[in-house]
Coordinates of C-alpha atoms and ligand atoms in Angstrom, one line a residue:
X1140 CA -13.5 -5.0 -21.8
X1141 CA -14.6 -7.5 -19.5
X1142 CA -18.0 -8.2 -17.9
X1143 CA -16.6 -7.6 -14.4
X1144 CA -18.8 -9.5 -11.0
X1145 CA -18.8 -7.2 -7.9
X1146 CA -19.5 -9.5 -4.7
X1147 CA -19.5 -7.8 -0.7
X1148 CA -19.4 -9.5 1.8
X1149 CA -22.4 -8.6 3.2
X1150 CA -24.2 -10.1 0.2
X1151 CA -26.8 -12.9 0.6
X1152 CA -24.8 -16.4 0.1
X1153 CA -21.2 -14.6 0.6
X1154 CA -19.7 -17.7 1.4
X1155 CA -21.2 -19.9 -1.2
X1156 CA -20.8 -17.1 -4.1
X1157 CA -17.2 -17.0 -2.7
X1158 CA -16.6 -20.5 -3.6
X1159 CA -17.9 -19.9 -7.5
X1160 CA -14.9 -16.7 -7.2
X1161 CA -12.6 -19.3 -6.0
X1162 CA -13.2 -21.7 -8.5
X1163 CA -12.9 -18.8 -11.4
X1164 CA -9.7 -18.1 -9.4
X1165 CA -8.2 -21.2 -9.8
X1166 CA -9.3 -21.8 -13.4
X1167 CA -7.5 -18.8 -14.4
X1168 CA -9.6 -15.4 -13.7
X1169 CA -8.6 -12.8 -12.0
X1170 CA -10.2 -11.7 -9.0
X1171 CA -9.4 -8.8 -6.2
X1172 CA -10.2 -9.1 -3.0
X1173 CA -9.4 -7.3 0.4
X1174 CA -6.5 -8.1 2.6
X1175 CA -5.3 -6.6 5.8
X1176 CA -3.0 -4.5 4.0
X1177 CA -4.1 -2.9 0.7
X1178 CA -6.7 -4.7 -1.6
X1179 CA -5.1 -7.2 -3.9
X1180 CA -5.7 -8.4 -7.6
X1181 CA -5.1 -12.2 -7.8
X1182 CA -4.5 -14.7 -10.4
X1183 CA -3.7 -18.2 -10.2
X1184 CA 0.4 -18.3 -9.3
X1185 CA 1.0 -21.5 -11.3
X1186 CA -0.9 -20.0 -14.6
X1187 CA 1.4 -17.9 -16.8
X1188 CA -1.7 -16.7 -18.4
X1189 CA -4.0 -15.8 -15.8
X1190 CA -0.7 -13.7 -14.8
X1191 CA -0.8 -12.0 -17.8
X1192 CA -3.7 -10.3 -17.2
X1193 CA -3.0 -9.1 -13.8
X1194 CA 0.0 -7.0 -15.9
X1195 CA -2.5 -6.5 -18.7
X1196 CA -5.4 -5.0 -15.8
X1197 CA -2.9 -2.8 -14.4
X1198 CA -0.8 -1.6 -17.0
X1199 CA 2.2 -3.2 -14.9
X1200 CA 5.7 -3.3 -16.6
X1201 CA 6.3 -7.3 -16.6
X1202 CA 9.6 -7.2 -14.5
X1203 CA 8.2 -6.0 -11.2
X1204 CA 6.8 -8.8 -9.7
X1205 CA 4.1 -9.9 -7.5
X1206 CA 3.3 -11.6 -4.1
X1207 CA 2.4 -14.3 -4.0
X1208 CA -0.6 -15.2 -1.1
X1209 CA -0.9 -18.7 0.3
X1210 CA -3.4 -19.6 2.9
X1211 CA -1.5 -22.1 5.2
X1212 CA 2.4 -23.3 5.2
X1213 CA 2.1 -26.5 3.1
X1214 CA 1.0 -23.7 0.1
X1215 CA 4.9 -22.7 0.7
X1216 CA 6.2 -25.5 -0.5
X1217 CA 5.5 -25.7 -4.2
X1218 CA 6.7 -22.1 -4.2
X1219 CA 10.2 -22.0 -2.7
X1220 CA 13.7 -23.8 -2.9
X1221 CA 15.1 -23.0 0.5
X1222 CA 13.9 -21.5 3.8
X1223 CA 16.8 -20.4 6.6
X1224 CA 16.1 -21.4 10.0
X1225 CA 15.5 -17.5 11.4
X1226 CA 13.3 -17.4 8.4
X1227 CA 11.1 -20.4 9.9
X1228 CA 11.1 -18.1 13.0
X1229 CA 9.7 -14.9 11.5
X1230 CA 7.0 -16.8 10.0
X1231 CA 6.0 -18.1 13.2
X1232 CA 6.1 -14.9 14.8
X1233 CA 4.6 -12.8 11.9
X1234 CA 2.2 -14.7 9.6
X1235 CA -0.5 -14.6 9.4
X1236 CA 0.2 -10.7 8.8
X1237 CA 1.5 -7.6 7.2
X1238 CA 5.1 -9.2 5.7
X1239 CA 6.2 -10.8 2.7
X1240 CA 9.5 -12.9 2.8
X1241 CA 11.9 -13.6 0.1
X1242 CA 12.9 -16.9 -0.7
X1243 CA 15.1 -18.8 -3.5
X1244 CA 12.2 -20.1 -5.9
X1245 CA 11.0 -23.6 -7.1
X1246 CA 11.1 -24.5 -10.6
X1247 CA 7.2 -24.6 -10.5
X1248 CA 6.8 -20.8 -10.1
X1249 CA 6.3 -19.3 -13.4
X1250 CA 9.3 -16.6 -13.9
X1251 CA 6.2 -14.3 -14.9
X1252 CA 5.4 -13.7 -11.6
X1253 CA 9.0 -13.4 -10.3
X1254 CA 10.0 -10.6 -13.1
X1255 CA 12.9 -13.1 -14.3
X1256 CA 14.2 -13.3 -10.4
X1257 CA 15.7 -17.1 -9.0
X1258 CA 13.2 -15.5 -5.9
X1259 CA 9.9 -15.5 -4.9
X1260 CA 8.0 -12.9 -2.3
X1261 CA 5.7 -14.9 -0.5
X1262 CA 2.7 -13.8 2.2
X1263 CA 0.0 -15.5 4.1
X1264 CA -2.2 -12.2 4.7
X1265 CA -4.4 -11.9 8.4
X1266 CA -7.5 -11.8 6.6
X1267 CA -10.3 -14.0 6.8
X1268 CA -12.0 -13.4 3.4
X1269 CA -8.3 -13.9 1.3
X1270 CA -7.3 -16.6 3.2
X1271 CA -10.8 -18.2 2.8
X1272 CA -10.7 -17.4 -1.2
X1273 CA -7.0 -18.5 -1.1
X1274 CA -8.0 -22.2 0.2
X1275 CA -11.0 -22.7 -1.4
X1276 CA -9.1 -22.4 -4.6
X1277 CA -6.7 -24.6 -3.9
X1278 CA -3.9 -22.7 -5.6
X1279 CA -1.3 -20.2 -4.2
X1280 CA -2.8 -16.5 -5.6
X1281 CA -0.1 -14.0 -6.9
X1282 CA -1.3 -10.2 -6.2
X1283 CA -0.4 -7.5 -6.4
X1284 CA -1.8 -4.1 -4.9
X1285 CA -5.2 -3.8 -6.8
X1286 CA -4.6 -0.5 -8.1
X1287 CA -4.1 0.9 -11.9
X1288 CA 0.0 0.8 -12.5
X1289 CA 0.9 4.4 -10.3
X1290 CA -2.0 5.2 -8.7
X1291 CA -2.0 5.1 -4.9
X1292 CA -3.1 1.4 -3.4
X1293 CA -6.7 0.4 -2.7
X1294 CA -8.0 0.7 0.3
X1295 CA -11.3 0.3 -0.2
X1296 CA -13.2 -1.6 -2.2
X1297 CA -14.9 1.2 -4.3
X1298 CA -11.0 2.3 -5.3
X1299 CA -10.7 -1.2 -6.6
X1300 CA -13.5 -0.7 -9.0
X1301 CA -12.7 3.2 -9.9
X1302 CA -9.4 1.9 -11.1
X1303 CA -10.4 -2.3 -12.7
X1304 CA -13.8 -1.9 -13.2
X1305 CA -13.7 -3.8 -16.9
X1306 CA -10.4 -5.2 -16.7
X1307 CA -10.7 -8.0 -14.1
X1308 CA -13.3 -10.6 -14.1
X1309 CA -14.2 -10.3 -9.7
X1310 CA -13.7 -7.6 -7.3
X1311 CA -14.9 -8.4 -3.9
X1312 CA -15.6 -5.6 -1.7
X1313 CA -14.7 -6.1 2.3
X1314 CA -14.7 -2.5 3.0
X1315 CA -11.7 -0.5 4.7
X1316 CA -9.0 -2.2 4.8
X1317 CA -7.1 -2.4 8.7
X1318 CA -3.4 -1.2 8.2
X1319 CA -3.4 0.4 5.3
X1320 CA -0.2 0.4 4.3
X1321 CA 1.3 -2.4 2.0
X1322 CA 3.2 -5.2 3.6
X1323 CA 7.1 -4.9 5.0
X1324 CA 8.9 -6.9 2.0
X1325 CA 11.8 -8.6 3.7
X1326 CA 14.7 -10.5 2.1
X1327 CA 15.3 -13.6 4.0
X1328 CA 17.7 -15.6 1.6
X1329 CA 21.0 -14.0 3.0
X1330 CA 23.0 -14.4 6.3
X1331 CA 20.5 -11.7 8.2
X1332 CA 17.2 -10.4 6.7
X1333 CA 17.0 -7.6 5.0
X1334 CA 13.9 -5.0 5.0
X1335 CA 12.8 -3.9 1.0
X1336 CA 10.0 -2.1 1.8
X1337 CA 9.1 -0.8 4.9
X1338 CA 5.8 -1.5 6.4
X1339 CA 3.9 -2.0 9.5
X1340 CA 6.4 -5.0 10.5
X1341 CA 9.3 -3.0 11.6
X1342 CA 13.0 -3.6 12.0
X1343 CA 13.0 -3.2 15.5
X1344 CA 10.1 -6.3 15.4
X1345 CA 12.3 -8.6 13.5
X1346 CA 15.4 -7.6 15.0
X1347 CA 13.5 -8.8 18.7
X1348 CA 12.7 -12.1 17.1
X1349 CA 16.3 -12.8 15.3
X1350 CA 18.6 -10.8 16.9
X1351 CA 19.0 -8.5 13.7
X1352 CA 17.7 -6.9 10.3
X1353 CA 19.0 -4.5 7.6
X1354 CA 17.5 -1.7 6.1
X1355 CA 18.3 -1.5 2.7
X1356 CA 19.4 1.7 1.6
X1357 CA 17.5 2.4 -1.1
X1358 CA 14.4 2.6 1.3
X1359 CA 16.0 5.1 3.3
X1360 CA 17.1 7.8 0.8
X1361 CA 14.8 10.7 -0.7
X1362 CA 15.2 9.6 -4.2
X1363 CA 14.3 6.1 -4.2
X1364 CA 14.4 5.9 -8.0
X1365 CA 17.4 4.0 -8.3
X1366 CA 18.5 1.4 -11.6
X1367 CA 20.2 -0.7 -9.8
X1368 CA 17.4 -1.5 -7.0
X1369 CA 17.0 -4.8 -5.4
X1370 CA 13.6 -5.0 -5.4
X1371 CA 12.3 -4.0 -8.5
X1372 CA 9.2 -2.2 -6.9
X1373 CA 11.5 0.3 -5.7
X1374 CA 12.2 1.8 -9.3
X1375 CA 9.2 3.0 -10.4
X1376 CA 6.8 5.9 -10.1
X1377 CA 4.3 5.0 -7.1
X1378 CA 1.1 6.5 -5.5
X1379 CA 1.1 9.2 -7.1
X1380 CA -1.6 11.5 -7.0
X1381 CA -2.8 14.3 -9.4
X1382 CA -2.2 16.9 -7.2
X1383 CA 1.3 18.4 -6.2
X1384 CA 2.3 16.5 -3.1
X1385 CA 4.4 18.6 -0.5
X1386 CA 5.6 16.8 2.8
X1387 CA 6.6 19.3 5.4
X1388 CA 8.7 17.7 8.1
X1389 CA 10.0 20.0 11.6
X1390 CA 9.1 21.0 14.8
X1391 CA 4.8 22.3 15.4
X1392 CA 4.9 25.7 14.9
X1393 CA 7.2 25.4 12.2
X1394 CA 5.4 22.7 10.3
X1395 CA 2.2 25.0 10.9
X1396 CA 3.7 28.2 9.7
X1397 CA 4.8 26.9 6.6
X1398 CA 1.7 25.1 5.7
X1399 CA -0.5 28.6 6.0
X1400 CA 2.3 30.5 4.2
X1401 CA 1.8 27.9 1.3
X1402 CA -1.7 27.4 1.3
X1403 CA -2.3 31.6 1.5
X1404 CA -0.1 31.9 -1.8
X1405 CA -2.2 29.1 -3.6
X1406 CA -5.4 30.5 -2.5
X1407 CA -4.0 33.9 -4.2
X1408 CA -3.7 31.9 -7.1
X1409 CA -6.9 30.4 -6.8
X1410 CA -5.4 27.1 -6.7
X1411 CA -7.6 23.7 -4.6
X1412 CA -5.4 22.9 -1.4
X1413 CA -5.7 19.6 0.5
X1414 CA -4.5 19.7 4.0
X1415 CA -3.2 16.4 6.1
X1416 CA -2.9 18.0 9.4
X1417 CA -2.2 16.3 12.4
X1418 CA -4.9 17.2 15.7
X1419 CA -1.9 19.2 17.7
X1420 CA -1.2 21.3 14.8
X1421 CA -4.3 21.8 13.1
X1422 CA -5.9 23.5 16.4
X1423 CA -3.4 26.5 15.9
X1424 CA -3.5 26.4 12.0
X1425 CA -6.9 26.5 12.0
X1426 CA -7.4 29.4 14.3
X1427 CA -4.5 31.4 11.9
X1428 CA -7.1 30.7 9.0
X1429 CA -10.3 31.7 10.9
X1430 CA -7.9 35.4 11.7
X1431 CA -6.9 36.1 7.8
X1432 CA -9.8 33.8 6.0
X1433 CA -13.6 34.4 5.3
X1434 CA -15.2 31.4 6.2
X1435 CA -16.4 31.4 2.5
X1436 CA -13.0 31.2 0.7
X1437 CA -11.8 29.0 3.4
X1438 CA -14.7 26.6 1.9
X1439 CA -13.9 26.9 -1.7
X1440 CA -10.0 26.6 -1.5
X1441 CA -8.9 24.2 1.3
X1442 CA -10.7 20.7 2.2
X1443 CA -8.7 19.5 5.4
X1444 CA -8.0 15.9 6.0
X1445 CA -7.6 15.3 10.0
X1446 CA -4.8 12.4 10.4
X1447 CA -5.7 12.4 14.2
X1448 CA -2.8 12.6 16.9
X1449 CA 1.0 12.9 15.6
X1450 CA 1.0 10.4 18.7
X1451 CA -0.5 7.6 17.0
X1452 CA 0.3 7.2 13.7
X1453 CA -1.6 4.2 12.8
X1454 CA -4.6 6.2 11.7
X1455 CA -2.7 8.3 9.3
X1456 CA -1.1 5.2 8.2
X1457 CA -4.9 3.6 7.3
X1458 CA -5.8 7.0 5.6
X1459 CA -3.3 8.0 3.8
X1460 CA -3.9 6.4 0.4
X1461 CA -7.8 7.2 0.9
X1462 CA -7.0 10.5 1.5
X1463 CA -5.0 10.7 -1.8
X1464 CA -7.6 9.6 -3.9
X1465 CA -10.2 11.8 -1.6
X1466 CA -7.7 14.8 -2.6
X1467 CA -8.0 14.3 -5.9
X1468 CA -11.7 13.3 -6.2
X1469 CA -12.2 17.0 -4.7
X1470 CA -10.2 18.6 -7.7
X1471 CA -7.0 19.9 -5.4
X1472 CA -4.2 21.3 -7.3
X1473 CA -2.0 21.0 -3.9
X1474 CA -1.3 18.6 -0.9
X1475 CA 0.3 20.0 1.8
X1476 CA 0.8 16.9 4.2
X1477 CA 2.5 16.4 7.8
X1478 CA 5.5 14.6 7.9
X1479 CA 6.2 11.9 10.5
X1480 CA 9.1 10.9 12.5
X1481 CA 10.8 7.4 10.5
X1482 CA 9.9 5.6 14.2
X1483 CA 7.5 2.2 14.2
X1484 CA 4.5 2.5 11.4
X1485 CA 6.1 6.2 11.2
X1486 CA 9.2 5.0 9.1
X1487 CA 6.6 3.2 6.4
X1488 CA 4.3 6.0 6.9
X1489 CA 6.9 8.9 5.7
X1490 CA 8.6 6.2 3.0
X1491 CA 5.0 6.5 1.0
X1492 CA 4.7 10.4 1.5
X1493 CA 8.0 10.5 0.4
X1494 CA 7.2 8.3 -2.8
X1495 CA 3.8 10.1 -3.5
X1496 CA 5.4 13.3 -3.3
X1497 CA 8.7 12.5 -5.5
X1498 CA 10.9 13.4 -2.8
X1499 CA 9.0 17.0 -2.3
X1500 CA 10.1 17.1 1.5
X1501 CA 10.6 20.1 3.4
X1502 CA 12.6 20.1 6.7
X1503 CA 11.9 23.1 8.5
Ligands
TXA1991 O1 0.5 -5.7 1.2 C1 0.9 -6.1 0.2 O2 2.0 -6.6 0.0 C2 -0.1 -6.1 -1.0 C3 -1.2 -7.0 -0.7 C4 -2.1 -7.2 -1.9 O3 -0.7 -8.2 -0.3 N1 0.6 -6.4 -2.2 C5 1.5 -5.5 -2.8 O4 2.0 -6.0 -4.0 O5 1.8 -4.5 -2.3 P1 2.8 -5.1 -5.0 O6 3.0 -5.9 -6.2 O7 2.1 -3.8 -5.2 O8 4.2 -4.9 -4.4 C6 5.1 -6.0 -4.3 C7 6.5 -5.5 -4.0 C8 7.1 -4.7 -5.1 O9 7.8 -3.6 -4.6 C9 8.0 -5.8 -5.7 O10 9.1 -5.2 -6.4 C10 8.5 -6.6 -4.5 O11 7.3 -6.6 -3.7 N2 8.9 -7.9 -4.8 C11 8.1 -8.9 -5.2 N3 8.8 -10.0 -5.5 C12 10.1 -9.7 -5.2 C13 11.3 -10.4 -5.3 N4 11.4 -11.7 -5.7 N5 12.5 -9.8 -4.9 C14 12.4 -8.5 -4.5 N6 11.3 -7.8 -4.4 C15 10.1 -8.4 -4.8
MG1992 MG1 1.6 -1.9 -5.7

C-alpha cells in the first residue's frame, strides 16, 4: 500500500507543490494527473521500473502498452526512429490535442512501455496542468488511462482516487476533464495513416489534412475482441461497468419504445435501471412513464441520465464514462443507453458503448 499525495489545482502553492510532483515524477514515482482526454497515470518513460508500477497500480497485462506524453517536439526525439512527412503535418495540425501517433521506436524507449512492439504511441496532450508537470520533469511521461485494468476511464479526479487511491504515489485533481473520450490512436508508420482507436480526431479530420486515412477494421466491427489485433488495446475487456449494458440503436420512437418495454420488465423484476436518454426522446419516454408509473416506483427503480441533444454529441461523449461509474455508484442492475450515429465524435462515442456493453447493441 502506498502513502498516496492528493494535490488540486486550486490548492495554495499549486504551481510550486507541482514542481515537488514533477520531480517525484522524474525520479521514478508515479503520478496521475488530468489531461484533455481522460485522466492519466504517468511514470517516467525512460525508467523500466517506475513502469512497472503503472502495470502493478492497474492490474495491466504487461503487453498492452502505454502513451507516452511529451510536452514539446524536441521530447519526440529520444522516443522515435522515423517520422513520415504527412506525419510532420498531422502533428502540426493536431497537437497539442486529442491524438496519439505511431512511430517506429528509438532504442532508448524501454520495450516495457511498448508491450514488446519496434513502435511507440506518442501524444502531446492540450492541457495546461500535464504539459506543465510534463516539462517540469524534464522526462517524456508514459500513461496510460488512470483507471483500475477494466474499469471505465477517469474523468474526474475523484474516479482516479476510487480506483488508485494506495497504489500510486500522486493523484492530482483538475476536475472534469473536456472531451472525455480517450485520444484517436493513429498509425502513422505506413504509406497512409491508419485510425486504431477512434476518438475525437476523426477520419474525415485527417483525411482534410493528408488527403487520406484508414479505419482499421477491427474498430469498426461489434466484436472487437479479436487475437490478432494491431493495437493491443483492442483485445481486452474495457469500461466495463457492473451493470448490464444495452445500446439501443434506430429511429426515435423506436429507440423510445423499446427502452420502456425493457425497463417495465426490469421494474417487474424489481431490478435498478439506469437510463442515457437523449433530450428528443426522453420528452416522450418520459411522459409514457408518468401514464403507467407511480411517481414513487418511478423513484426507486430508474435514475435517468440526460445526454442532452442527439444533435450534439459532444456532451454525451464527456459524460459517458461518468455516467458509467454514476450508474453503478446508484446500485443499477441495467443500462439502457441511446445509441449514436458512427458520424464525427459519434463514431468514437458508439465504439465505447459498444465496448462497455460487449457488443449488446440493438438495431431497431
Ligand atoms: O487519451 C488518451 O490516450 C489517454 C490519456 C491519458 O492520454 N491515455 C490512454 O491510454 O487512453 P491507454 O493506455 O488507456 O490506451 C492506449 C491505447 C491502447 O489501446 C494501446 O493498445 C494503444 O493505445 N497503443 C499504445 N502503444 C501502441 C503501439 N505501439 N501500437 C499500437 N497501439 C498502441
Ligand atoms: Mg485505458
Amino acid at each position: 500500500m502506498k502513502e498516496t499525495m492528493i494535490l488540486k489545482v486550486s490548492d495554495f502553492a499549486f504551481e510550486e507543490k507541482l514542481k515537488i510532483l514533477a520531480k517525484m515524477l522524474a525520479e521514478g514515482k508515479t503520478v496521475a494527473f488530468p489531461t484533455e482526454t481522460v485522466y492519466g497515470l504517468g511514470a517516467n518513460a525512460l525508467d523500466e521500473s517506475a513502469i512497472s508500477q503503472i502495470y502493478a497500480a492497474k492490474g495491466r497485462p504487461s503487453d498492452n502498452p502505454l502513451i507516452v506524453h511529451i510536452a514539446d517536439l524536441e521530447m519526440l526525439e529520444v522516443l522515435v526512429s522515423e517520422i513520415k512527412p504527412y506525419a510532420k503535418a498531422l502533428m502540426a495540425a493536431f497537437w497539442p490535442g486529442p491524438i496519439a501517433f505511431i512511430f517506429k521506436k528509438c532504442d532508448r524507449v524501454p520495450t516495457s512501455v511498448t508491450g514488446g512492439l519496434d513502435t511507440v504511441a506518442v501524444r502531446m496532450p492540450d492541457h495546461e496542468v500535464a504539459r506543465a508537470l510534463i516539462r517540469l520533469s524534464g522526462v517524456p511521461v508514459a500513461a496510460p488511462s488512470a483507471n483500475l485494468s477494466g474499469k471505465p476511464s477517469p474523468t474526474l479526479g475523484r474516479f482516479v482516487a476510487e480506483d488508485l487511491f494506495g497504489r500510486v504515489d500522486c493523484i492530482i485533481d483538475g476536475g472534469a476533464v473536456s472531451v472525455g473520450l480517450e485520444s484517436t490512436v493513429l498509425d502513422v508508420t505506413g504509406e497512409i495513416p491508419v485510425i486504431l482507436r477512434p476518438g475525437k480526431i476523426t477520419k474525415e479530420a485527417i483525411s482534410e489534412v493528408v488527403g487520406a486515412c484508414d479505419v482499421d477494421a477491427a474498430t469498426e466491427s461489434l466484436s472487437e475482441v479479436t487475437m490478432v489485433a494491431k493495437s493491443p488495446g483492442m483485445k481486452y475487456k474495457h469500461y466495463a461497468p457492473n451493470a448490464t449494458l444495452h445500446v439501443y440503436l434506430g429511429d426515435a420512437m423506436g429507440v423510445v419504445k423499446a427502452m420502456y418495454e425493457k425497463t417495465e420488465a426490469a421494474i417487474r423484476a424489481n431490478q435498478k435501471v439506469a437510463l442515457f436518454v437523449v433530450d428528443e426522446e426522453w420528452c416522450v419516454l418520459e411522459k409514457l412513464f408518468e401514464n403507467t408509473l407511480s411517481k414513487a416506483d418511478f423513484d426507486k427503480h430508474v435514475v435517468v441520465f440526460s445526454q442532452g441533444s442527439i444533435k450534439a454529441l459532444d456532451r454525451y461523449a464527456s459524460q459517458l464514462f461518468r455516467d458509467l461509474r454514476d450508474a453503478d455508484a446508484h446500485g443499477c442492475d441495467l443500462i439502457l443507453a441511446r445509441g449514436v450515429e458512427a458520424e464525427g465524435i459519434g463514431k468514437a462515442l458508439m465504439n465505447r458503448l459498444i465496448k462497455a456493453s460487449e457488443g449488446s447493441v440493438f438495431k431497431i
